[in-house]
Short mmCIF file of C-alpha atoms and ligand atoms in Angstrom, two decimals:
data_model
loop_
_atom_site.label_atom_id
_atom_site.label_comp_id
_atom_site.label_asym_id
_atom_site.label_seq_id
_atom_site.Cartn_x
_atom_site.Cartn_y
_atom_site.Cartn_z
CA MET A 18 -81.42 11.60 51.81
CA PRO A 19 -80.74 13.60 48.69
CA ALA A 20 -80.38 12.74 45.03
CA THR A 21 -77.64 14.23 42.86
CA VAL A 22 -77.84 14.82 39.12
CA VAL A 23 -74.79 14.64 36.86
CA VAL A 24 -75.43 16.57 33.66
CA GLY A 25 -73.36 17.50 30.61
CA THR A 26 -73.14 21.27 30.17
CA GLN A 27 -71.95 21.41 26.56
CA TRP A 28 -72.64 19.18 23.51
CA GLY A 29 -71.74 15.82 25.03
CA ASP A 30 -68.58 13.83 25.70
CA GLU A 31 -67.59 16.07 28.60
CA GLY A 32 -66.43 13.07 30.63
CA LYS A 33 -69.75 12.33 32.38
CA GLY A 34 -68.89 8.63 32.46
CA LYS A 35 -65.67 9.17 34.38
CA LEU A 36 -67.32 11.60 36.81
CA THR A 37 -70.31 9.33 37.39
CA ASP A 38 -67.96 6.47 38.16
CA LEU A 39 -66.07 8.74 40.56
CA LEU A 40 -69.17 10.04 42.34
CA ALA A 41 -70.74 6.56 42.46
CA HIS A 42 -68.37 5.68 45.32
CA ASP A 43 -70.60 7.62 47.71
CA MET A 44 -73.89 6.44 46.21
CA ASP A 45 -76.23 3.49 46.63
CA VAL A 46 -78.22 3.70 43.41
CA VAL A 47 -77.20 5.14 40.01
CA VAL A 48 -80.00 5.80 37.51
CA ARG A 49 -79.71 6.64 33.83
CA TYR A 50 -82.69 8.82 33.01
CA GLN A 51 -82.69 9.45 29.24
CA GLY A 52 -81.03 8.68 25.92
CA GLY A 53 -80.03 5.31 24.57
CA HIS A 54 -77.02 3.80 22.89
CA ASN A 55 -76.31 7.08 21.11
CA ALA A 56 -74.23 7.75 24.24
CA GLY A 57 -70.67 6.53 24.46
CA TYR A 58 -68.48 6.85 27.51
CA ARG A 59 -65.05 5.65 28.35
CA ILE A 60 -63.87 4.97 31.86
CA VAL A 61 -60.31 3.96 32.67
CA VAL A 62 -59.84 1.92 35.85
CA ASN A 63 -56.31 0.85 36.81
CA GLY A 64 -55.22 1.27 33.19
CA GLU A 65 -58.08 -0.84 31.85
CA ALA A 66 -60.54 0.98 29.56
CA PHE A 67 -64.28 0.27 29.66
CA SER A 68 -66.42 1.60 26.80
CA LEU A 69 -70.12 1.78 27.62
CA GLN A 70 -73.23 2.88 25.76
CA LEU A 71 -76.37 1.89 27.59
CA VAL A 72 -75.46 0.56 31.00
CA PRO A 73 -75.17 3.22 33.75
CA ALA A 74 -71.55 4.23 34.30
CA GLY A 75 -72.06 3.43 37.99
CA ILE A 76 -72.04 -0.31 37.20
CA LEU A 77 -68.28 -0.43 37.71
CA ASN A 78 -68.80 0.22 41.39
CA PRO A 79 -69.75 -3.07 43.11
CA ASN A 80 -71.65 -1.35 45.93
CA ILE A 81 -74.33 0.39 43.90
CA THR A 82 -77.55 -0.72 42.24
CA PRO A 83 -77.42 0.38 38.60
CA VAL A 84 -80.79 1.31 37.12
CA ILE A 85 -81.93 2.01 33.56
CA GLY A 86 -84.82 4.39 34.13
CA ASN A 87 -88.13 4.77 32.31
CA GLY A 88 -86.81 7.74 30.29
CA VAL A 89 -84.25 5.64 28.42
CA VAL A 90 -84.82 3.99 25.02
CA VAL A 91 -83.39 0.48 25.01
CA ASP A 92 -82.13 -1.72 22.22
CA PRO A 93 -82.21 -5.07 24.03
CA ALA A 94 -79.58 -6.73 21.84
CA VAL A 95 -77.16 -3.88 22.49
CA LEU A 96 -77.83 -4.08 26.21
CA LEU A 97 -77.16 -7.82 26.39
CA ASP A 98 -74.06 -7.48 24.27
CA GLU A 99 -72.73 -4.77 26.56
CA LEU A 100 -73.45 -6.84 29.66
CA ASP A 101 -71.61 -9.80 28.09
CA ARG A 102 -68.57 -7.64 27.37
CA LEU A 103 -68.57 -6.30 30.93
CA GLY A 104 -68.98 -9.82 32.28
CA GLU A 105 -65.95 -10.97 30.28
CA LYS A 106 -63.94 -8.25 32.04
CA GLY A 107 -65.04 -9.52 35.41
CA VAL A 108 -67.70 -6.87 36.16
CA ASP A 109 -70.70 -8.13 38.13
CA THR A 110 -73.74 -7.03 36.11
CA SER A 111 -76.35 -9.04 37.99
CA ARG A 112 -77.50 -5.99 40.00
CA LEU A 113 -78.80 -4.09 36.96
CA VAL A 114 -82.51 -3.22 37.01
CA LEU A 115 -84.31 -2.20 33.83
CA SER A 116 -87.49 -0.15 33.98
CA GLY A 117 -90.55 -1.89 32.54
CA ASN A 118 -91.70 1.53 31.32
CA ALA A 119 -88.60 2.22 29.22
CA HIS A 120 -89.30 2.15 25.49
CA LEU A 121 -87.78 -0.35 23.10
CA ILE A 122 -85.71 0.56 20.08
CA MET A 123 -87.00 -1.65 17.28
CA PRO A 124 -85.26 -2.59 14.00
CA TYR A 125 -87.49 -0.19 12.04
CA HIS A 126 -86.35 2.71 14.26
CA GLN A 127 -82.75 2.21 13.23
CA GLU A 128 -83.69 1.81 9.58
CA LEU A 129 -85.83 4.97 9.63
CA ASP A 130 -83.08 6.94 11.39
CA ARG A 131 -80.68 6.04 8.57
CA LEU A 132 -83.25 6.72 5.84
CA THR A 133 -84.34 10.08 7.26
CA GLU A 134 -80.75 11.24 7.51
CA ARG A 135 -80.18 10.26 3.89
CA PHE A 136 -83.42 11.97 2.89
CA LEU A 137 -82.35 15.20 4.60
CA GLY A 138 -79.20 15.28 2.46
CA LYS A 139 -77.13 18.36 3.19
CA ASN A 140 -79.51 19.24 6.03
CA ALA A 141 -78.81 15.95 7.82
CA LEU A 142 -78.39 16.26 11.59
CA GLY A 143 -75.49 13.86 11.81
CA THR A 144 -77.33 11.53 14.20
CA THR A 145 -75.69 8.41 15.55
CA LYS A 146 -78.16 6.37 13.42
CA ARG A 147 -79.07 4.28 16.44
CA GLY A 148 -82.82 4.81 16.05
CA ILE A 149 -83.07 7.23 18.95
CA GLY A 150 -85.24 9.92 17.29
CA PRO A 151 -87.73 7.48 15.72
CA ALA A 152 -88.06 5.54 19.02
CA TYR A 153 -88.84 8.71 21.02
CA ALA A 154 -91.19 9.86 18.24
CA ASP A 155 -93.17 6.63 18.62
CA LYS A 156 -93.19 7.08 22.39
CA SER A 157 -94.73 10.54 21.96
CA SER A 158 -97.15 9.26 19.32
CA ARG A 159 -98.16 6.53 21.76
CA VAL A 160 -97.35 3.68 19.41
CA GLY A 161 -94.10 2.65 21.09
CA LEU A 162 -93.44 -0.79 22.52
CA ARG A 163 -92.21 -0.85 26.10
CA VAL A 164 -89.86 -3.17 27.93
CA GLN A 165 -92.81 -4.56 29.92
CA ASP A 166 -94.48 -5.65 26.66
CA LEU A 167 -91.75 -8.26 26.33
CA LEU A 168 -93.28 -10.01 29.32
CA ASP A 169 -96.63 -10.36 27.58
CA PRO A 170 -96.09 -11.95 24.14
CA LYS A 171 -99.73 -11.56 23.09
CA ILE A 172 -99.73 -7.81 23.70
CA PHE A 173 -96.26 -7.46 22.16
CA ARG A 174 -97.39 -9.17 18.94
CA GLU A 175 -100.64 -7.18 18.76
CA LYS A 176 -98.88 -3.84 19.18
CA LEU A 177 -96.12 -4.81 16.78
CA ASP A 178 -98.61 -5.84 14.09
CA VAL A 179 -100.36 -2.48 14.25
CA VAL A 180 -97.29 -0.30 14.27
CA LEU A 181 -95.33 -2.36 11.75
CA HIS A 182 -98.19 -2.12 9.26
CA GLU A 183 -97.70 1.65 9.16
CA LYS A 184 -93.88 1.47 9.25
CA ASN A 185 -93.88 -0.96 6.33
CA LEU A 186 -96.00 1.41 4.26
CA VAL A 187 -93.43 4.13 4.92
CA LEU A 188 -90.49 1.83 4.22
CA THR A 189 -91.88 0.39 0.99
CA LYS A 190 -93.89 3.25 -0.50
CA ILE A 191 -91.76 6.23 0.49
CA TYR A 192 -88.28 4.83 0.77
CA ASN A 193 -88.56 1.91 -1.63
CA ARG A 194 -87.11 -0.45 0.96
CA PRO A 195 -88.20 -4.03 1.74
CA ALA A 196 -90.94 -4.55 4.32
CA MET A 197 -89.97 -5.98 7.69
CA SER A 198 -91.48 -9.17 9.05
CA ALA A 199 -93.43 -8.97 12.32
CA LYS A 200 -92.82 -12.68 12.82
CA ASP A 201 -89.04 -12.32 12.54
CA ILE A 202 -88.97 -9.33 14.89
CA ALA A 203 -91.19 -11.04 17.45
CA GLU A 204 -89.07 -14.18 17.35
CA ARG A 205 -85.90 -12.21 17.91
CA TYR A 206 -87.25 -9.99 20.69
CA LEU A 207 -89.47 -12.51 22.48
CA ASP A 208 -87.78 -15.85 21.97
CA GLU A 209 -84.09 -14.93 21.78
CA LEU A 210 -83.72 -11.79 23.89
CA THR A 211 -86.49 -11.82 26.50
CA PRO A 212 -85.39 -14.92 28.45
CA ARG A 213 -82.18 -13.11 29.41
CA LEU A 214 -83.80 -9.70 29.89
CA ALA A 215 -86.79 -10.78 31.96
CA PRO A 216 -84.96 -11.18 35.30
CA MET A 217 -83.65 -7.60 35.04
CA ILE A 218 -87.04 -5.97 34.46
CA GLY A 219 -88.51 -4.28 37.48
CA ASP A 220 -90.35 -1.37 39.08
CA THR A 221 -87.57 1.17 39.10
CA VAL A 222 -89.79 3.92 40.54
CA ALA A 223 -90.33 1.76 43.62
CA ILE A 224 -86.58 1.08 43.79
CA VAL A 225 -85.58 4.75 43.86
CA HIS A 226 -88.27 5.71 46.38
CA ASP A 227 -87.49 2.77 48.66
CA ALA A 228 -83.85 3.81 48.51
CA LEU A 229 -84.76 7.37 49.52
CA ASP A 230 -86.94 6.07 52.36
CA ARG A 231 -84.02 4.00 53.64
CA GLY A 232 -81.83 7.11 53.67
CA GLN A 233 -79.74 5.97 50.71
CA ARG A 234 -78.16 8.23 48.13
CA ILE A 235 -79.10 8.30 44.45
CA LEU A 236 -77.11 9.56 41.49
CA LEU A 237 -79.04 10.49 38.36
CA GLU A 238 -76.85 10.16 35.33
CA SER A 239 -77.46 12.12 32.13
CA THR A 240 -76.17 11.15 28.75
CA GLN A 241 -75.80 13.73 25.96
CA ALA A 242 -75.91 17.25 27.32
CA THR A 243 -77.66 20.58 27.87
CA PHE A 244 -77.22 21.88 24.31
CA LEU A 245 -78.32 18.58 22.79
CA ASP A 246 -81.55 18.86 24.83
CA LEU A 247 -84.70 18.62 22.73
CA ASP A 248 -86.14 21.81 24.27
CA HIS A 249 -83.10 23.84 25.29
CA GLY A 250 -80.46 22.74 22.79
CA THR A 251 -79.61 24.04 19.35
CA TYR A 252 -82.73 22.57 17.72
CA PRO A 253 -82.94 20.73 15.33
CA PHE A 254 -79.31 19.74 15.92
CA VAL A 255 -80.20 18.01 19.18
CA THR A 256 -81.11 14.58 20.46
CA SER A 257 -84.71 13.55 21.07
CA SER A 258 -84.75 13.54 24.88
CA ASN A 259 -84.25 15.94 27.81
CA PRO A 260 -80.78 15.58 29.32
CA VAL A 261 -81.23 18.80 31.38
CA ALA A 262 -81.49 18.19 35.12
CA GLY A 263 -85.26 18.75 34.96
CA GLY A 264 -85.47 15.66 32.76
CA ALA A 265 -84.02 13.57 35.58
CA CYS A 266 -87.35 13.60 37.42
CA ALA A 267 -89.46 12.55 34.45
CA GLY A 268 -86.92 9.93 33.43
CA SER A 269 -86.51 8.32 36.86
CA GLY A 270 -89.75 8.88 38.76
CA LEU A 271 -88.22 11.07 41.46
CA GLY A 272 -89.83 14.41 42.29
CA PRO A 273 -88.06 17.80 42.03
CA ARG A 274 -87.74 18.11 45.81
CA ASP A 275 -85.76 14.86 45.96
CA ILE A 276 -82.87 16.50 44.11
CA THR A 277 -80.47 18.59 46.16
CA ASP A 278 -77.27 18.68 44.09
CA VAL A 279 -76.66 19.16 40.39
CA VAL A 280 -73.12 18.62 39.14
CA GLY A 281 -72.48 20.08 35.69
CA ILE A 282 -69.70 18.42 33.72
CA ALA A 283 -67.69 20.82 31.56
CA LYS A 284 -64.66 20.13 29.44
CA ALA A 285 -61.86 22.70 29.81
CA TYR A 286 -62.58 23.44 26.12
CA VAL A 287 -65.64 22.44 24.07
CA THR A 288 -66.38 19.65 21.59
CA ARG A 289 -69.33 18.75 19.42
CA VAL A 290 -70.10 15.79 17.12
CA GLY A 291 -72.52 16.14 14.23
CA ALA A 292 -73.95 19.29 12.67
CA GLY A 293 -75.17 22.50 14.34
CA PRO A 294 -73.96 25.91 15.54
CA PHE A 295 -70.71 26.09 17.51
CA PRO A 296 -69.65 29.73 18.11
CA THR A 297 -66.15 29.06 19.47
CA GLU A 298 -65.21 26.36 16.96
CA LEU A 299 -61.52 26.21 15.99
CA ASP A 300 -59.84 25.16 12.80
CA GLY A 301 -56.29 24.70 11.59
CA GLU A 302 -53.37 23.83 13.85
CA LEU A 303 -55.13 24.37 17.19
CA ASP A 304 -58.05 22.22 16.14
CA ALA A 305 -55.70 19.39 15.13
CA LEU A 306 -53.69 19.75 18.34
CA LEU A 307 -56.70 19.53 20.66
CA VAL A 308 -58.22 16.63 18.71
CA GLU A 309 -54.92 14.79 18.96
CA ARG A 310 -54.16 15.57 22.61
CA GLY A 311 -57.77 15.05 23.72
CA GLN A 312 -58.29 11.97 21.52
CA GLU A 313 -61.46 13.63 20.32
CA PHE A 314 -63.00 10.77 18.41
CA GLY A 315 -66.45 9.41 19.32
CA THR A 316 -66.33 6.61 21.89
CA ASN A 317 -69.28 5.06 20.14
CA THR A 318 -69.23 6.04 16.47
CA GLY A 319 -65.53 6.85 16.03
CA ARG A 320 -66.45 10.18 14.43
CA ARG A 321 -63.96 13.05 14.77
CA ARG A 322 -65.26 15.66 17.18
CA ARG A 323 -65.25 19.36 16.37
CA VAL A 324 -63.33 21.38 18.99
CA GLY A 325 -63.40 24.96 20.25
CA TRP A 326 -62.48 27.29 23.11
CA PHE A 327 -64.38 27.22 26.40
CA ASP A 328 -67.64 29.10 25.99
CA ALA A 329 -68.76 30.84 29.19
CA VAL A 330 -71.94 32.12 27.51
CA MET A 331 -73.13 28.55 27.03
CA ALA A 332 -71.81 27.55 30.46
CA ARG A 333 -73.82 30.33 32.17
CA GLN A 334 -76.92 29.22 30.33
CA ALA A 335 -76.25 25.62 31.39
CA ALA A 336 -75.87 26.82 35.00
CA ARG A 337 -79.34 28.32 35.01
CA LEU A 338 -81.09 25.66 32.91
CA ASN A 339 -79.86 22.94 35.29
CA SER A 340 -79.67 24.83 38.63
CA LEU A 341 -76.04 23.77 38.83
CA THR A 342 -74.70 23.63 42.36
CA GLU A 343 -71.16 22.79 41.23
CA VAL A 344 -69.09 22.20 38.11
CA ALA A 345 -66.66 19.36 37.45
CA LEU A 346 -64.05 20.52 34.96
CA THR A 347 -62.55 17.74 32.83
CA LYS A 348 -59.58 17.31 30.51
CA LEU A 349 -57.61 20.29 31.81
CA ASP A 350 -54.44 18.31 30.97
CA VAL A 351 -55.29 18.49 27.26
CA LEU A 352 -54.40 22.22 27.39
CA ASP A 353 -50.97 21.51 28.96
CA THR A 354 -48.86 22.54 25.96
CA LEU A 355 -50.61 25.81 25.08
CA GLU A 356 -48.83 29.12 25.48
CA GLU A 357 -52.10 30.97 25.85
CA ILE A 358 -55.73 29.97 26.16
CA LYS A 359 -58.84 31.82 25.04
CA VAL A 360 -62.16 31.87 26.84
CA CYS A 361 -65.32 33.22 25.24
CA VAL A 362 -66.88 35.60 27.79
CA GLY A 363 -69.68 37.07 25.66
CA TYR A 364 -71.12 37.21 22.15
CA GLU A 365 -71.74 40.09 19.83
CA ALA A 366 -74.20 39.99 16.94
CA ARG A 367 -75.83 42.71 14.89
CA GLY A 368 -74.55 45.39 17.28
CA VAL A 369 -75.94 43.67 20.41
CA HIS A 370 -73.91 42.19 23.30
CA TYR A 371 -75.00 38.84 24.73
CA ASP A 372 -74.09 37.33 28.12
CA PHE A 373 -76.46 34.43 27.43
CA PRO A 374 -77.17 32.74 24.11
CA PRO A 375 -79.69 34.63 21.93
CA TYR A 376 -82.94 32.65 21.80
CA HIS A 377 -83.21 33.15 18.05
CA GLN A 378 -81.01 30.63 16.34
CA SER A 379 -80.46 32.75 13.23
CA ILE A 380 -78.69 35.20 15.55
CA LEU A 381 -76.75 32.40 17.27
CA HIS A 382 -75.41 31.38 13.85
CA ASP A 383 -74.21 34.98 13.37
CA VAL A 384 -72.53 35.68 16.73
CA SER A 385 -68.88 36.64 17.09
CA PRO A 386 -67.35 35.38 20.33
CA ILE A 387 -65.68 37.95 22.56
CA TYR A 388 -62.52 36.37 23.93
CA GLU A 389 -60.30 36.96 26.92
CA THR A 390 -56.85 35.45 26.68
CA VAL A 391 -55.16 33.88 29.71
CA PRO A 392 -51.63 32.46 29.99
CA GLY A 393 -51.11 28.70 29.64
CA TRP A 394 -48.88 26.67 32.02
CA GLN A 395 -46.89 24.62 29.52
CA SER A 396 -46.17 21.76 31.87
CA ASP A 397 -47.50 18.24 32.41
CA ILE A 398 -50.24 18.16 35.07
CA THR A 399 -51.30 14.54 34.60
CA SER A 400 -49.60 13.31 37.77
CA ALA A 401 -51.05 16.00 40.06
CA THR A 402 -52.97 14.49 42.97
CA LYS A 403 -53.59 17.72 44.90
CA TYR A 404 -54.85 21.08 43.72
CA ASP A 405 -51.74 22.80 45.14
CA GLU A 406 -49.59 20.74 42.77
CA LEU A 407 -51.14 22.46 39.75
CA PRO A 408 -49.04 25.30 38.30
CA SER A 409 -50.37 28.73 39.28
CA ALA A 410 -51.42 29.49 35.68
CA ALA A 411 -53.61 26.35 35.71
CA GLN A 412 -55.12 27.40 39.05
CA ASN A 413 -55.75 30.85 37.59
CA TYR A 414 -57.49 29.34 34.56
CA ILE A 415 -59.78 27.35 36.88
CA LYS A 416 -60.51 30.47 38.99
CA PHE A 417 -61.18 32.48 35.86
CA LEU A 418 -63.66 29.90 34.55
CA GLU A 419 -65.33 29.77 37.95
CA SER A 420 -65.77 33.55 37.93
CA VAL A 421 -67.22 33.70 34.41
CA ILE A 422 -69.59 30.77 34.95
CA GLY A 423 -70.63 31.89 38.43
CA VAL A 424 -70.65 28.35 39.89
CA PRO A 425 -67.93 26.75 42.07
CA ILE A 426 -65.64 24.20 40.41
CA SER A 427 -65.41 21.22 42.77
CA VAL A 428 -63.40 18.66 40.78
CA VAL A 429 -60.80 19.00 38.03
CA GLY A 430 -59.83 16.12 35.74
CA VAL A 431 -56.13 15.86 34.88
CA GLY A 432 -56.19 12.59 32.90
CA PRO A 433 -58.55 9.81 31.85
CA GLY A 434 -57.79 7.50 34.81
CA ARG A 435 -60.28 7.10 37.65
CA GLU A 436 -57.69 8.48 40.08
CA GLN A 437 -56.62 11.41 37.85
CA PHE A 438 -58.43 14.34 39.43
CA VAL A 439 -57.82 17.07 41.99
CA ARG A 440 -60.25 18.95 44.21
CA PRO A 441 -59.90 22.74 44.53
CA SER A 442 -59.85 23.63 48.22
P1 GDP B 22 -69.10 11.22 28.19
O1 GDP B 22 -69.87 10.84 26.97
O2 GDP B 22 -69.45 12.58 28.70
O3 GDP B 22 -69.16 10.20 29.28
O4 GDP B 22 -67.58 11.33 27.74
P2 GDP B 22 -66.76 10.34 26.78
O5 GDP B 22 -66.32 9.17 27.58
O6 GDP B 22 -67.48 10.11 25.50
O7 GDP B 22 -65.54 11.26 26.40
C1 GDP B 22 -64.66 11.73 27.36
C2 GDP B 22 -63.24 11.15 27.06
O8 GDP B 22 -62.32 11.86 27.83
C3 GDP B 22 -63.09 9.70 27.46
O9 GDP B 22 -62.21 9.08 26.55
C4 GDP B 22 -62.45 9.77 28.85
O10 GDP B 22 -61.64 8.64 29.15
C5 GDP B 22 -61.62 10.99 28.71
N1 GDP B 22 -61.45 11.78 29.93
C6 GDP B 22 -62.32 12.02 30.94
N2 GDP B 22 -61.80 12.89 31.84
C7 GDP B 22 -60.55 13.19 31.37
C8 GDP B 22 -59.52 14.06 31.84
O11 GDP B 22 -59.64 14.75 32.86
N3 GDP B 22 -58.38 14.13 31.06
C9 GDP B 22 -58.23 13.41 29.91
N4 GDP B 22 -57.09 13.53 29.21
N5 GDP B 22 -59.19 12.59 29.45
C10 GDP B 22 -60.33 12.49 30.17
P1 IMO B 23 -72.64 11.22 25.18
O1 IMO B 23 -73.56 10.66 26.21
C1 IMO B 23 -72.04 13.68 21.65
C2 IMO B 23 -75.44 13.99 18.89
C3 IMO B 23 -75.25 13.38 17.52
C4 IMO B 23 -76.14 14.29 16.69
C5 IMO B 23 -77.30 14.57 17.64
C6 IMO B 23 -78.53 13.70 17.40
O2 IMO B 23 -71.52 10.31 24.82
O3 IMO B 23 -72.19 12.60 25.55
P2 IMO B 23 -79.09 11.15 17.97
O4 IMO B 23 -78.44 9.88 17.50
O5 IMO B 23 -79.10 11.33 19.45
O6 IMO B 23 -80.44 11.36 17.36
O7 IMO B 23 -78.14 12.33 17.35
O8 IMO B 23 -76.81 14.36 18.95
N1 IMO B 23 -75.18 13.08 20.01
C7 IMO B 23 -74.08 13.11 20.78
N2 IMO B 23 -72.97 13.89 20.69
N3 IMO B 23 -72.17 12.81 22.66
C8 IMO B 23 -73.29 12.06 22.78
O9 IMO B 23 -73.55 11.28 23.85
C9 IMO B 23 -74.29 12.16 21.79
N4 IMO B 23 -75.49 11.56 21.59
C10 IMO B 23 -76.02 12.14 20.51
O10 IMO B 23 -73.90 13.43 17.12
O11 IMO B 23 -75.48 15.51 16.44
MG1 MG B 24 -69.54 10.27 25.01
#
């Protein structure tokens, strides 16, 4: 049986959490394959809001096995804290399985993330300061500590001693910060956190393949998004992992032929948090209106998101980078009050027309969006339960987006609630 990937097609916060929760109803296993607690997603179930960072969004569905895959970077304290908060709300978290191959975020990763951002000054990336970049850097440099090391205190201490020696030189000699104590870190990770984590640690590659062999369905859940991808995003204003659908294999242990469906999540407009190019970015009244109506503040960091018109150039690129088989359009209701809506259908820069983003970022910084304007519907769509109940102008907007992206739109979000969506026929 097939595996489905859910991937963000813009710069994050498209509503992947809500869609994953929705799609999880038909799934048996939901795997997060990259990122860490830089992600933030909000899911509203029967009026109750759940804010998650690290746990797969599928956890809210009692019938699935939630898995944190090997591609994720895990801060164990954050994970336990999140599980406690879910437990207090009555969610059963006992089914969660954590890959032994996932890398650990250590206290020095967070500290170095903060220090590097400060060091970069006006060139700062605007990271979430969660230690994500430094943790993935150590993974690539082969000095990272993995979740499985927690189960072997001798190895954990040996590895920590070696790596912390170098980190402390950087902290003290370059940044003039106090050294960290290997003893304190080991006590916290091994003595305080491991007893609770140990029962969750498992062979997640075996879990996903056994599930496939039994004919079960797997959902692979991205955090971040296509244009925050380390290879395909707007580098260096990206995260340090590969959210693109291709990353789902490396981050879960499935092979490419196990994936049959790729659902791209796209907001009906675009948002971005942190620095980096954003061709369709708005300012002034429209910016304030969309931020207000869409509540565009980070679920995790509380930062105000930048907003802009839907960008079909980026969406087309996302369609090919991820082999999208369908698009789920979210937050259409946020556009309810607009008289007219613009969609970027191409770029122009230095006398050249672009249907796809120019590979050279200096050109991307220079592009002028080419807009088509479509009529708004100026009515409240939040109570629509069927596609036919949408005003014709809203249906036309959806059809127009479908035609400029070139991928069918299979779900449309009309509000934050789990039940607030319609399916185009
Ligand atoms: P993620 O990071 O992609 O999972 O998205 P976030 O949860 O960070 O941000 C999406 C926000 O939009 C959340 O607050 C959701 O509750 C909300 N949301 C999701 N779908 C819809 C929708 O169709 N309409 C509205 N108004 N809000 C939505
Ligand atoms: P979800 O899963 C939006 C952005 C940060 C910064 C850049 C690098 O909720 O969509 P990092 O801390 O990852 O090194 O920061 O990436 N960023 C996100 N933006 N949504 C996210 O996650 C993000 N995760 C990271 O703002 O620009
Ligand atoms: Mg988010």
